[in-house]
Amino acid sequence: MSTLRHPNIVQFLGVAFFPGSRLPAIVMERLLTSLHDLLEPQRPPPRSSKPFIPLSLKCSILHDVACGLAYLHERSVVHRDLTANNVLLNSGMVAKIADLGVARILPDLAPATLTFAPGASVYMPPEALESKPGEENEGRMSKYDASIDIFSFGVVAMFTISQTFPYKLLAPTYTKDGENPVGRSELERRQEYMTIVNSQLEGKHPLLVEIIEKCLDFPGKRPDVKKVLDLLVEARKEVQDEQISKNKLDLVQALREAHISHQENENQLQSSLKEQEALKEKNEKSLETIREKRQQILEENQLVQNKDRELTETLEKLRQKEEQLQTSEREKQRVQQQLTRKEAELTRNEAEVTRKEAEVTRKEAELTRAEETIRREQQQIQEMRQRETELVQAKDRETALLQQQLGVKLMSVADKKNEMPHTQDMVQEKNKERDSLQQCLKRKERQLKTSFVFHFFIPISLALLLHVLLCINPVSIA
């Protein structure tokens, strides 16, 4: 396969190995579509109508297939599976034969006993479908040669020309006809094929019918691929000539129709010229009438212009008055806006006065409460001063009493001092403490004069301290 190089054989590019797979993959050129998909597109039901393909393109595709098949047969290669699905097309509608996986090499293309042909049965000749009845390897081996590809090519040609594919196939039964097995149902199949082709071609292109008939004939009567190529060249030329003739006839018909149309246009033109002459005379009369009307219209226009000037002056006066009215209206609106602003400002001032009156009332109430509070505080201060006076008097009495007691104690201490000289130092210390207490007492008295709190608590504290000191001194002296 790698040695085959032909424009009508799918090119072998190489072998690829994919990760995780030990089997190689064949890499071949990528083409656009297959002949089967071109002739019978796969669409979901309901299937639309089949595409129109010119007969000349069909002949070109069959010629490409025959060229590729001839190249294979020259190298003693039998394809064995030539179908419409194995004919691929590129974007230029050049056909290439693909799928050579079941091809075999037959030396000199001589008949050979091979395994049962693996291709689709509708493309297979009867000799490739089954072995002869009674043979030892019946059902497994068949004896056939390169003519198997010619039969398959005939089915491909039938399908290509008619775009109708016979999917049903009767089981073949065989009789003896010389060395070739002949199936009665196979004859019916050939008749069915040819009926389809003849209905499509409608009795035209006998060469194409002849090619298909010969390719579908018995093995010994089938032509070789070179003969098929020669017949295809003639058929292709016949189709092209017919297309050219058809184009010429279409061109002549188009010219005839164009000539008739030209004559009709000439007649219409003559009629139009006569109508134009009549219209010209009518237009001249109309022009004179138009000139008179034009003069009248000019005079009327002059009057209208005068009226327009008067109307313009009147409109100008009205416009001036309207402007004055608009100015007065704007002035009125401005004054109205000022009045509105003044009223709004007066309303705000009244609200402000009301708010301030409420605030004055509130402050007067607060002032009354403050005066009441001051009065109560003054009474409390008088009561505090009175108590302070009473406390000062009580303190003076206690101080006098303490001084009396202190004098008595001092006299007692002097007596004790004479009696007990060894306690003189202790008495001096006590005297110092007494002097310190007297200074503290004087300092506290000054503070008591400046503060009611100090006047109230400090004398009591000093009295308690003196009492404690007087209570402690006799014990210490003893």
Short mmCIF file of C-alpha atoms in Angstrom, two decimals:
data_model
loop_
_atom_site.label_atom_id
_atom_site.label_comp_id
_atom_site.label_asym_id
_atom_site.label_seq_id
_atom_site.Cartn_x
_atom_site.Cartn_y
_atom_site.Cartn_z
CA MET A 1 0.00 0.00 0.00
CA SER A 2 2.84 2.38 0.79
CA THR A 3 4.21 1.89 -2.75
CA LEU A 4 0.99 2.97 -4.49
CA ARG A 5 1.17 6.54 -5.79
CA HIS A 6 -1.58 7.77 -8.09
CA PRO A 7 -3.81 10.89 -8.24
CA ASN A 8 -6.90 8.64 -7.94
CA ILE A 9 -5.62 6.51 -5.03
CA VAL A 10 -5.81 7.84 -1.45
CA GLN A 11 -2.21 8.57 -0.48
CA PHE A 12 -0.56 6.60 2.32
CA LEU A 13 1.36 9.01 4.61
CA GLY A 14 2.74 6.79 7.37
CA VAL A 15 2.06 4.86 10.56
CA ALA A 16 1.38 6.31 14.02
CA PHE A 17 1.45 4.71 17.47
CA PHE A 18 -0.83 6.11 20.17
CA PRO A 19 0.00 6.01 23.91
CA GLY A 20 -1.35 2.87 25.56
CA SER A 21 -1.91 1.02 22.26
CA ARG A 22 0.41 -1.54 20.68
CA LEU A 23 -1.40 -1.56 17.35
CA PRO A 24 -0.23 0.93 14.73
CA ALA A 25 -2.61 3.38 13.07
CA ILE A 26 -2.42 4.13 9.35
CA VAL A 27 -2.16 7.84 8.51
CA MET A 28 -3.69 8.81 5.14
CA GLU A 29 -4.61 12.05 3.42
CA ARG A 30 -7.83 13.70 4.59
CA LEU A 31 -10.59 14.19 2.00
CA LEU A 32 -13.89 16.06 1.95
CA THR A 33 -16.60 13.39 1.62
CA SER A 34 -17.50 10.03 0.13
CA LEU A 35 -19.35 9.37 -3.12
CA HIS A 36 -22.20 7.74 -1.19
CA ASP A 37 -22.71 10.83 1.02
CA LEU A 38 -22.56 13.09 -2.03
CA LEU A 39 -25.23 11.13 -3.90
CA GLU A 40 -27.44 10.29 -0.92
CA PRO A 41 -26.82 12.73 2.00
CA GLN A 42 -27.59 11.39 5.45
CA ARG A 43 -30.38 13.64 6.73
CA PRO A 44 -32.89 12.96 9.53
CA PRO A 45 -36.42 12.03 8.34
CA PRO A 46 -38.31 13.34 6.57
CA ARG A 47 -35.36 13.25 4.12
CA SER A 48 -35.18 16.18 1.76
CA SER A 49 -34.94 15.73 -1.99
CA LYS A 50 -31.69 14.44 -3.44
CA PRO A 51 -29.16 17.03 -4.59
CA PHE A 52 -28.87 17.76 -8.29
CA ILE A 53 -25.51 16.63 -9.69
CA PRO A 54 -24.74 17.29 -13.37
CA LEU A 55 -24.25 14.22 -15.52
CA SER A 56 -20.91 15.59 -16.69
CA LEU A 57 -19.63 15.62 -13.08
CA LYS A 58 -20.88 12.06 -12.56
CA CYS A 59 -18.97 10.93 -15.68
CA SER A 60 -15.84 12.73 -14.43
CA ILE A 61 -16.08 10.93 -11.06
CA LEU A 62 -16.52 7.52 -12.76
CA HIS A 63 -13.54 8.28 -15.02
CA ASP A 64 -11.38 9.04 -11.93
CA VAL A 65 -12.47 5.77 -10.29
CA ALA A 66 -11.69 3.81 -13.47
CA CYS A 67 -8.23 5.44 -13.68
CA GLY A 68 -7.45 4.46 -10.10
CA LEU A 69 -8.72 0.91 -10.69
CA ALA A 70 -6.61 0.63 -13.86
CA TYR A 71 -3.55 1.67 -11.86
CA LEU A 72 -4.25 -1.10 -9.30
CA HIS A 73 -4.82 -3.76 -11.96
CA GLU A 74 -1.57 -2.78 -13.73
CA ARG A 75 0.17 -3.73 -10.47
CA SER A 76 -1.82 -6.99 -10.16
CA VAL A 77 -3.81 -5.64 -7.18
CA VAL A 78 -7.48 -6.61 -6.79
CA HIS A 79 -9.40 -4.23 -4.49
CA ARG A 80 -12.25 -6.68 -3.63
CA ASP A 81 -14.29 -4.00 -1.77
CA LEU A 82 -15.01 -1.23 -4.29
CA THR A 83 -18.12 0.61 -3.02
CA ALA A 84 -19.50 4.14 -3.11
CA ASN A 85 -18.37 4.54 0.52
CA ASN A 86 -14.77 3.67 -0.46
CA VAL A 87 -14.65 6.33 -3.19
CA LEU A 88 -13.63 9.62 -1.55
CA LEU A 89 -13.77 13.13 -3.03
CA ASN A 90 -11.67 16.21 -2.37
CA SER A 91 -12.82 19.82 -2.59
CA GLY A 92 -12.20 19.80 -6.37
CA MET A 93 -14.51 16.77 -6.81
CA VAL A 94 -11.57 14.54 -7.80
CA ALA A 95 -12.38 10.92 -6.90
CA LYS A 96 -9.86 8.68 -5.07
CA ILE A 97 -10.13 4.98 -4.20
CA ALA A 98 -9.67 4.19 -0.50
CA ASP A 99 -9.76 1.23 1.93
CA LEU A 100 -7.24 -1.23 0.44
CA GLY A 101 -7.27 -3.31 3.62
CA VAL A 102 -8.77 -6.40 1.93
CA ALA A 103 -6.97 -6.01 -1.42
CA ARG A 104 -4.99 -8.97 -2.77
CA ILE A 105 -2.16 -9.37 -5.30
CA LEU A 106 -2.95 -11.85 -8.11
CA PRO A 107 -0.01 -12.65 -10.41
CA ASP A 108 -1.01 -11.67 -13.95
CA LEU A 109 -4.57 -11.16 -12.61
CA ALA A 110 -5.24 -14.88 -13.19
CA PRO A 111 -8.26 -16.50 -11.47
CA ALA A 112 -7.44 -17.73 -7.99
CA THR A 113 -9.23 -19.43 -5.13
CA LEU A 114 -9.59 -16.87 -2.36
CA THR A 115 -11.55 -16.56 0.84
CA PHE A 116 -15.16 -15.37 0.70
CA ALA A 117 -15.15 -11.74 -0.51
CA PRO A 118 -15.53 -9.37 2.46
CA GLY A 119 -17.26 -6.54 0.57
CA ALA A 120 -20.92 -5.49 0.66
CA SER A 121 -23.05 -8.17 -1.02
CA VAL A 122 -24.94 -5.67 -3.18
CA TYR A 123 -21.61 -4.79 -4.90
CA MET A 124 -20.40 -8.42 -5.17
CA PRO A 125 -20.76 -10.60 -8.30
CA PRO A 126 -22.34 -14.04 -7.87
CA GLU A 127 -19.01 -15.87 -8.11
CA ALA A 128 -17.74 -13.98 -5.03
CA LEU A 129 -20.83 -14.48 -2.88
CA GLU A 130 -20.67 -18.26 -2.41
CA SER A 131 -18.70 -21.26 -3.56
CA LYS A 132 -20.23 -23.75 -5.95
CA PRO A 133 -22.62 -26.25 -4.42
CA GLY A 134 -21.04 -29.59 -3.70
CA GLU A 135 -17.45 -28.33 -3.39
CA GLU A 136 -15.35 -29.44 -0.46
CA ASN A 137 -14.81 -25.90 0.91
CA GLU A 138 -18.36 -24.78 0.16
CA GLY A 139 -19.31 -21.49 1.90
CA ARG A 140 -15.72 -20.55 2.70
CA MET A 141 -13.70 -20.28 -0.53
CA SER A 142 -14.54 -18.69 -3.90
CA LYS A 143 -12.66 -18.69 -7.18
CA TYR A 144 -12.61 -15.31 -8.90
CA ASP A 145 -10.24 -12.81 -10.56
CA ALA A 146 -9.94 -9.06 -11.18
CA SER A 147 -13.35 -9.02 -12.87
CA ILE A 148 -14.83 -8.80 -9.36
CA ASP A 149 -13.72 -5.15 -9.31
CA ILE A 150 -15.33 -4.59 -12.74
CA PHE A 151 -18.70 -5.83 -11.41
CA SER A 152 -18.36 -3.59 -8.32
CA PHE A 153 -17.47 -0.68 -10.60
CA GLY A 154 -20.65 -1.36 -12.60
CA VAL A 155 -22.75 -1.16 -9.40
CA VAL A 156 -20.94 2.07 -8.41
CA ALA A 157 -21.62 3.48 -11.90
CA MET A 158 -25.29 2.45 -11.67
CA PHE A 159 -25.61 4.14 -8.26
CA THR A 160 -23.77 7.26 -9.48
CA ILE A 161 -25.85 7.69 -12.65
CA SER A 162 -29.26 6.94 -11.11
CA GLN A 163 -28.66 8.18 -7.53
CA THR A 164 -30.91 5.26 -6.54
CA PHE A 165 -29.51 2.37 -4.52
CA PRO A 166 -31.16 -1.09 -4.50
CA TYR A 167 -30.76 -2.27 -0.92
CA LYS A 168 -32.70 -5.56 -1.23
CA LEU A 169 -30.98 -8.59 -2.72
CA LEU A 170 -32.48 -12.03 -3.31
CA ALA A 171 -30.48 -15.08 -2.20
CA PRO A 172 -28.70 -16.50 -5.28
CA THR A 173 -29.21 -20.05 -6.59
CA TYR A 174 -26.80 -21.53 -9.10
CA THR A 175 -27.00 -23.60 -12.28
CA LYS A 176 -24.29 -24.84 -14.63
CA ASP A 177 -23.41 -22.66 -17.64
CA GLY A 178 -20.08 -23.81 -18.90
CA GLU A 179 -17.53 -22.94 -16.25
CA ASN A 180 -19.46 -20.00 -14.79
CA PRO A 181 -22.04 -20.32 -12.04
CA VAL A 182 -25.18 -18.47 -13.01
CA GLY A 183 -27.78 -17.38 -10.44
CA ARG A 184 -31.36 -16.99 -11.63
CA SER A 185 -31.95 -14.34 -8.93
CA GLU A 186 -28.76 -12.64 -10.12
CA LEU A 187 -30.36 -12.17 -13.52
CA GLU A 188 -33.29 -10.57 -11.77
CA ARG A 189 -30.86 -8.31 -9.91
CA ARG A 190 -29.18 -7.22 -13.16
CA GLN A 191 -32.57 -6.56 -14.72
CA GLU A 192 -33.51 -4.47 -11.68
CA TYR A 193 -30.25 -2.51 -11.94
CA MET A 194 -30.71 -1.82 -15.65
CA THR A 195 -34.35 -0.82 -15.15
CA ILE A 196 -33.19 1.82 -12.66
CA VAL A 197 -30.49 3.10 -15.05
CA ASN A 198 -32.78 3.22 -18.10
CA SER A 199 -35.50 5.05 -16.16
CA GLN A 200 -32.94 7.63 -15.04
CA LEU A 201 -31.33 8.17 -18.47
CA GLU A 202 -34.70 8.06 -20.31
CA GLY A 203 -33.24 6.26 -23.32
CA LYS A 204 -30.33 8.69 -23.71
CA HIS A 205 -26.58 8.04 -23.50
CA PRO A 206 -26.50 4.42 -24.72
CA LEU A 207 -22.75 4.23 -24.06
CA LEU A 208 -23.31 4.66 -20.31
CA VAL A 209 -25.97 1.94 -20.39
CA GLU A 210 -23.58 -0.29 -22.36
CA ILE A 211 -20.76 0.25 -19.82
CA ILE A 212 -22.99 -0.71 -16.90
CA GLU A 213 -24.44 -3.74 -18.75
CA LYS A 214 -20.99 -5.05 -19.66
CA CYS A 215 -19.63 -4.52 -16.13
CA LEU A 216 -22.61 -6.42 -14.67
CA ASP A 217 -22.29 -9.29 -17.18
CA PHE A 218 -20.98 -12.80 -16.41
CA PRO A 219 -17.27 -13.01 -15.46
CA GLY A 220 -16.04 -14.20 -18.84
CA LYS A 221 -17.94 -11.47 -20.69
CA ARG A 222 -16.91 -8.51 -18.53
CA PRO A 223 -14.44 -6.06 -20.15
CA ASP A 224 -11.12 -5.19 -18.57
CA VAL A 225 -10.61 -1.82 -16.95
CA LYS A 226 -8.82 -0.35 -20.00
CA LYS A 227 -11.83 -1.13 -22.19
CA VAL A 228 -14.06 0.46 -19.53
CA LEU A 229 -11.84 3.55 -19.59
CA ASP A 230 -12.12 3.82 -23.39
CA LEU A 231 -15.89 3.51 -23.21
CA LEU A 232 -16.01 6.10 -20.41
CA VAL A 233 -13.97 8.56 -22.49
CA GLU A 234 -16.44 8.16 -25.36
CA ALA A 235 -19.42 8.44 -23.01
CA ARG A 236 -17.92 11.48 -21.33
CA LYS A 237 -17.40 13.10 -24.76
CA GLU A 238 -20.98 12.19 -25.69
CA VAL A 239 -22.31 13.82 -22.50
CA GLN A 240 -20.17 16.89 -23.08
CA ASP A 241 -21.34 17.13 -26.72
CA GLU A 242 -24.93 16.77 -25.59
CA GLN A 243 -24.37 19.45 -22.98
CA ILE A 244 -22.82 21.72 -25.63
CA SER A 245 -25.72 21.04 -28.00
CA LYS A 246 -28.16 21.72 -25.22
CA ASN A 247 -26.34 24.93 -24.40
CA LYS A 248 -26.45 25.91 -28.10
CA LEU A 249 -30.17 25.18 -28.28
CA ASP A 250 -30.71 27.18 -25.12
CA LEU A 251 -28.65 30.00 -26.64
CA VAL A 252 -30.64 29.91 -29.91
CA GLN A 253 -33.89 29.86 -27.96
CA ALA A 254 -32.66 32.76 -25.87
CA LEU A 255 -31.66 34.68 -29.04
CA ARG A 256 -35.06 33.96 -30.62
CA GLU A 257 -36.82 35.17 -27.49
CA ALA A 258 -34.54 38.21 -27.39
CA HIS A 259 -35.37 38.98 -31.07
CA ILE A 260 -39.09 38.69 -30.41
CA SER A 261 -38.70 40.88 -27.36
CA HIS A 262 -36.72 43.38 -29.46
CA GLN A 263 -39.50 43.50 -32.09
CA GLU A 264 -42.07 44.05 -29.38
CA ASN A 265 -39.92 46.82 -27.92
CA GLU A 266 -39.61 48.43 -31.42
CA ASN A 267 -43.37 48.38 -31.86
CA GLN A 268 -43.84 49.84 -28.43
CA LEU A 269 -41.23 52.49 -29.29
CA GLN A 270 -43.10 53.49 -32.49
CA SER A 271 -46.33 53.73 -30.58
CA SER A 272 -44.57 55.78 -27.94
CA LEU A 273 -43.18 58.17 -30.61
CA LYS A 274 -46.65 58.75 -32.04
CA GLU A 275 -48.00 59.34 -28.59
CA GLN A 276 -45.13 61.74 -27.93
CA GLU A 277 -45.98 63.74 -31.12
CA ALA A 278 -49.57 64.03 -30.02
CA LEU A 279 -48.43 64.97 -26.56
CA LYS A 280 -46.06 67.57 -28.05
CA GLU A 281 -48.92 69.34 -29.87
CA LYS A 282 -51.02 69.13 -26.78
CA ASN A 283 -48.13 70.47 -24.73
CA GLU A 284 -47.67 73.48 -27.06
CA LYS A 285 -51.31 74.41 -26.58
CA SER A 286 -50.93 73.85 -22.91
CA LEU A 287 -47.81 76.06 -22.86
CA GLU A 288 -49.72 78.99 -24.33
CA THR A 289 -52.42 78.54 -21.77
CA ILE A 290 -49.74 78.24 -19.10
CA ARG A 291 -48.11 81.51 -20.22
CA GLU A 292 -51.44 83.32 -19.89
CA LYS A 293 -52.02 81.74 -16.55
CA ARG A 294 -48.47 82.63 -15.56
CA GLN A 295 -49.08 86.32 -16.37
CA GLN A 296 -52.23 86.27 -14.31
CA ILE A 297 -50.40 84.54 -11.52
CA LEU A 298 -47.61 87.16 -11.63
CA GLU A 299 -50.15 89.96 -11.29
CA GLU A 300 -51.86 88.13 -8.51
CA ASN A 301 -48.49 87.53 -6.91
CA GLN A 302 -47.77 91.26 -7.01
CA LEU A 303 -51.03 91.91 -5.21
CA VAL A 304 -50.24 89.15 -2.79
CA GLN A 305 -46.79 90.64 -2.15
CA ASN A 306 -48.35 94.01 -1.37
CA LYS A 307 -50.77 92.30 0.97
CA ASP A 308 -47.85 90.40 2.45
CA ARG A 309 -45.96 93.62 3.17
CA GLU A 310 -49.00 95.14 4.84
CA LEU A 311 -49.54 91.93 6.75
CA THR A 312 -45.86 91.86 7.70
CA GLU A 313 -46.05 95.41 9.07
CA THR A 314 -49.19 94.52 11.01
CA LEU A 315 -47.52 91.38 12.31
CA GLU A 316 -44.47 93.41 13.33
CA LYS A 317 -46.67 95.78 15.33
CA LEU A 318 -48.46 92.84 16.88
CA ARG A 319 -45.12 91.27 17.68
CA GLN A 320 -43.93 94.47 19.40
CA LYS A 321 -47.12 94.63 21.42
CA GLU A 322 -46.75 90.97 22.26
CA GLU A 323 -43.18 91.63 23.40
CA GLN A 324 -44.41 94.51 25.58
CA LEU A 325 -47.08 92.26 27.03
CA GLN A 326 -44.49 89.55 27.61
CA THR A 327 -42.21 92.12 29.31
CA SER A 328 -45.09 93.29 31.51
CA GLU A 329 -45.97 89.69 32.27
CA ARG A 330 -42.36 88.93 33.19
CA GLU A 331 -42.26 92.04 35.42
CA LYS A 332 -45.52 90.96 37.01
CA GLN A 333 -44.13 87.46 37.57
CA ARG A 334 -40.95 88.95 39.05
CA VAL A 335 -42.96 91.15 41.47
CA GLN A 336 -45.16 88.16 42.31
CA GLN A 337 -42.03 86.11 43.02
CA GLN A 338 -40.67 88.90 45.25
CA LEU A 339 -43.98 89.06 47.13
CA THR A 340 -43.91 85.30 47.51
CA ARG A 341 -40.36 85.47 48.85
CA LYS A 342 -41.35 88.31 51.24
CA GLU A 343 -44.34 86.32 52.49
CA ALA A 344 -42.16 83.27 52.98
CA GLU A 345 -39.58 85.39 54.79
CA LEU A 346 -42.34 86.97 56.97
CA THR A 347 -43.64 83.51 57.77
CA ARG A 348 -40.14 82.41 58.76
CA ASN A 349 -39.74 85.57 60.91
CA GLU A 350 -43.07 84.92 62.66
CA ALA A 351 -42.00 81.36 63.31
CA GLU A 352 -38.67 82.64 64.63
CA VAL A 353 -40.46 85.17 66.92
CA THR A 354 -42.76 82.43 68.19
CA ARG A 355 -39.79 80.21 68.85
CA LYS A 356 -37.92 83.02 70.64
CA GLU A 357 -41.01 83.86 72.75
CA ALA A 358 -41.23 80.20 73.74
CA GLU A 359 -37.53 80.27 74.54
CA VAL A 360 -37.98 83.47 76.66
CA THR A 361 -40.86 81.82 78.49
CA ARG A 362 -38.73 78.78 79.12
CA LYS A 363 -35.81 80.93 80.33
CA GLU A 364 -38.16 82.92 82.65
CA ALA A 365 -39.35 79.62 84.13
CA GLU A 366 -35.74 78.53 84.53
CA LEU A 367 -34.91 81.92 86.12
CA THR A 368 -37.82 81.53 88.55
CA ARG A 369 -36.62 78.07 89.47
CA ALA A 370 -33.06 79.42 89.86
CA GLU A 371 -34.27 82.27 92.12
CA GLU A 372 -36.18 79.73 94.21
CA THR A 373 -33.05 77.58 94.40
CA ILE A 374 -30.92 80.62 95.39
CA ARG A 375 -33.43 81.53 98.06
CA ARG A 376 -33.33 78.02 99.48
CA GLU A 377 -29.52 78.04 99.31
CA GLN A 378 -29.40 81.44 101.12
CA GLN A 379 -31.62 80.03 103.86
CA GLN A 380 -29.34 77.01 104.09
CA ILE A 381 -26.29 79.32 104.24
CA GLN A 382 -27.90 81.36 107.05
CA GLU A 383 -28.70 78.16 108.91
CA MET A 384 -25.12 76.97 108.34
CA ARG A 385 -23.72 80.30 109.56
CA GLN A 386 -25.92 80.10 112.64
CA ARG A 387 -24.73 76.57 113.35
CA GLU A 388 -21.17 77.72 112.65
CA THR A 389 -21.58 80.49 115.24
CA GLU A 390 -22.95 78.00 117.72
CA LEU A 391 -20.08 75.63 116.99
CA VAL A 392 -17.52 78.42 117.39
CA GLN A 393 -19.03 79.38 120.73
CA ALA A 394 -19.04 75.75 121.82
CA LYS A 395 -15.45 75.48 120.68
CA ASP A 396 -14.46 78.58 122.59
CA ARG A 397 -16.06 77.13 125.70
CA GLU A 398 -14.30 73.84 125.20
CA THR A 399 -11.03 75.63 124.50
CA ALA A 400 -11.33 77.61 127.74
CA LEU A 401 -12.15 74.44 129.59
CA LEU A 402 -9.19 72.69 128.00
CA GLN A 403 -6.89 75.58 128.84
CA GLN A 404 -8.09 75.41 132.46
CA GLN A 405 -7.47 71.70 132.49
CA LEU A 406 -4.13 72.28 130.79
CA GLY A 407 -3.14 74.83 133.45
CA VAL A 408 -4.08 72.38 136.17
CA LYS A 409 -2.08 69.72 134.41
CA LEU A 410 0.88 72.06 134.02
CA MET A 411 0.82 72.83 137.71
CA SER A 412 0.59 69.15 138.42
CA VAL A 413 3.47 68.53 136.06
CA ALA A 414 5.56 71.24 137.78
CA ASP A 415 4.91 69.60 141.10
CA LYS A 416 5.81 66.25 139.69
CA LYS A 417 8.89 67.77 138.14
CA ASN A 418 10.17 68.93 141.48
CA GLU A 419 9.42 65.59 142.97
CA MET A 420 10.78 63.51 140.16
CA PRO A 421 13.78 65.14 138.39
CA HIS A 422 14.48 62.05 136.34
CA THR A 423 11.23 62.60 134.35
CA GLN A 424 12.18 66.11 133.18
CA ASP A 425 13.20 64.99 129.75
CA MET A 426 9.92 63.18 129.26
CA VAL A 427 7.97 66.25 130.33
CA GLN A 428 9.90 68.41 127.87
CA GLU A 429 8.95 66.06 125.09
CA LYS A 430 5.36 66.21 126.20
CA ASN A 431 5.56 69.98 126.25
CA LYS A 432 6.81 69.95 122.70
CA GLU A 433 3.92 67.76 121.75
CA ARG A 434 1.58 70.11 123.54
CA ASP A 435 3.05 73.13 121.72
CA SER A 436 2.70 71.29 118.45
CA LEU A 437 -0.90 70.49 119.27
CA GLN A 438 -1.57 74.12 120.16
CA GLN A 439 -0.09 75.28 116.84
CA CYS A 440 -2.15 72.69 115.04
CA LEU A 441 -5.20 73.86 116.95
CA LYS A 442 -4.58 77.47 115.91
CA ARG A 443 -4.07 76.41 112.26
CA LYS A 444 -7.28 74.44 112.34
CA GLU A 445 -9.11 77.41 113.84
CA ARG A 446 -8.02 79.56 110.91
CA GLN A 447 -9.18 76.94 108.45
CA LEU A 448 -12.49 76.66 110.32
CA LYS A 449 -13.17 80.35 109.75
CA THR A 450 -12.87 79.93 105.94
CA SER A 451 -14.87 76.71 105.56
CA PHE A 452 -17.99 75.45 107.21
CA VAL A 453 -16.87 71.87 106.84
CA PHE A 454 -13.54 72.50 108.62
CA HIS A 455 -15.24 74.61 111.28
CA PHE A 456 -17.64 71.81 111.94
CA PHE A 457 -15.35 68.76 112.05
CA ILE A 458 -11.83 69.97 113.03
CA PRO A 459 -12.71 71.39 116.51
CA ILE A 460 -14.36 68.14 117.42
CA SER A 461 -11.28 66.25 116.18
CA LEU A 462 -8.93 68.55 118.14
CA ALA A 463 -11.06 68.20 121.21
CA LEU A 464 -10.92 64.45 120.90
CA LEU A 465 -7.12 64.57 120.36
CA LEU A 466 -6.64 66.79 123.44
CA HIS A 467 -8.88 64.53 125.42
CA VAL A 468 -6.87 61.51 124.35
CA LEU A 469 -3.60 63.36 125.06
CA LEU A 470 -4.73 64.41 128.49
CA CYS A 471 -5.86 60.89 129.13
CA ILE A 472 -2.48 59.51 127.97
CA ASN A 473 -0.19 62.01 129.81
CA PRO A 474 -1.14 61.04 133.36
CA VAL A 475 -0.44 57.44 132.58
CA SER A 476 2.94 58.31 131.02
CA ILE A 477 3.90 60.47 134.01
CA ALA A 478 2.86 57.76 136.39
#
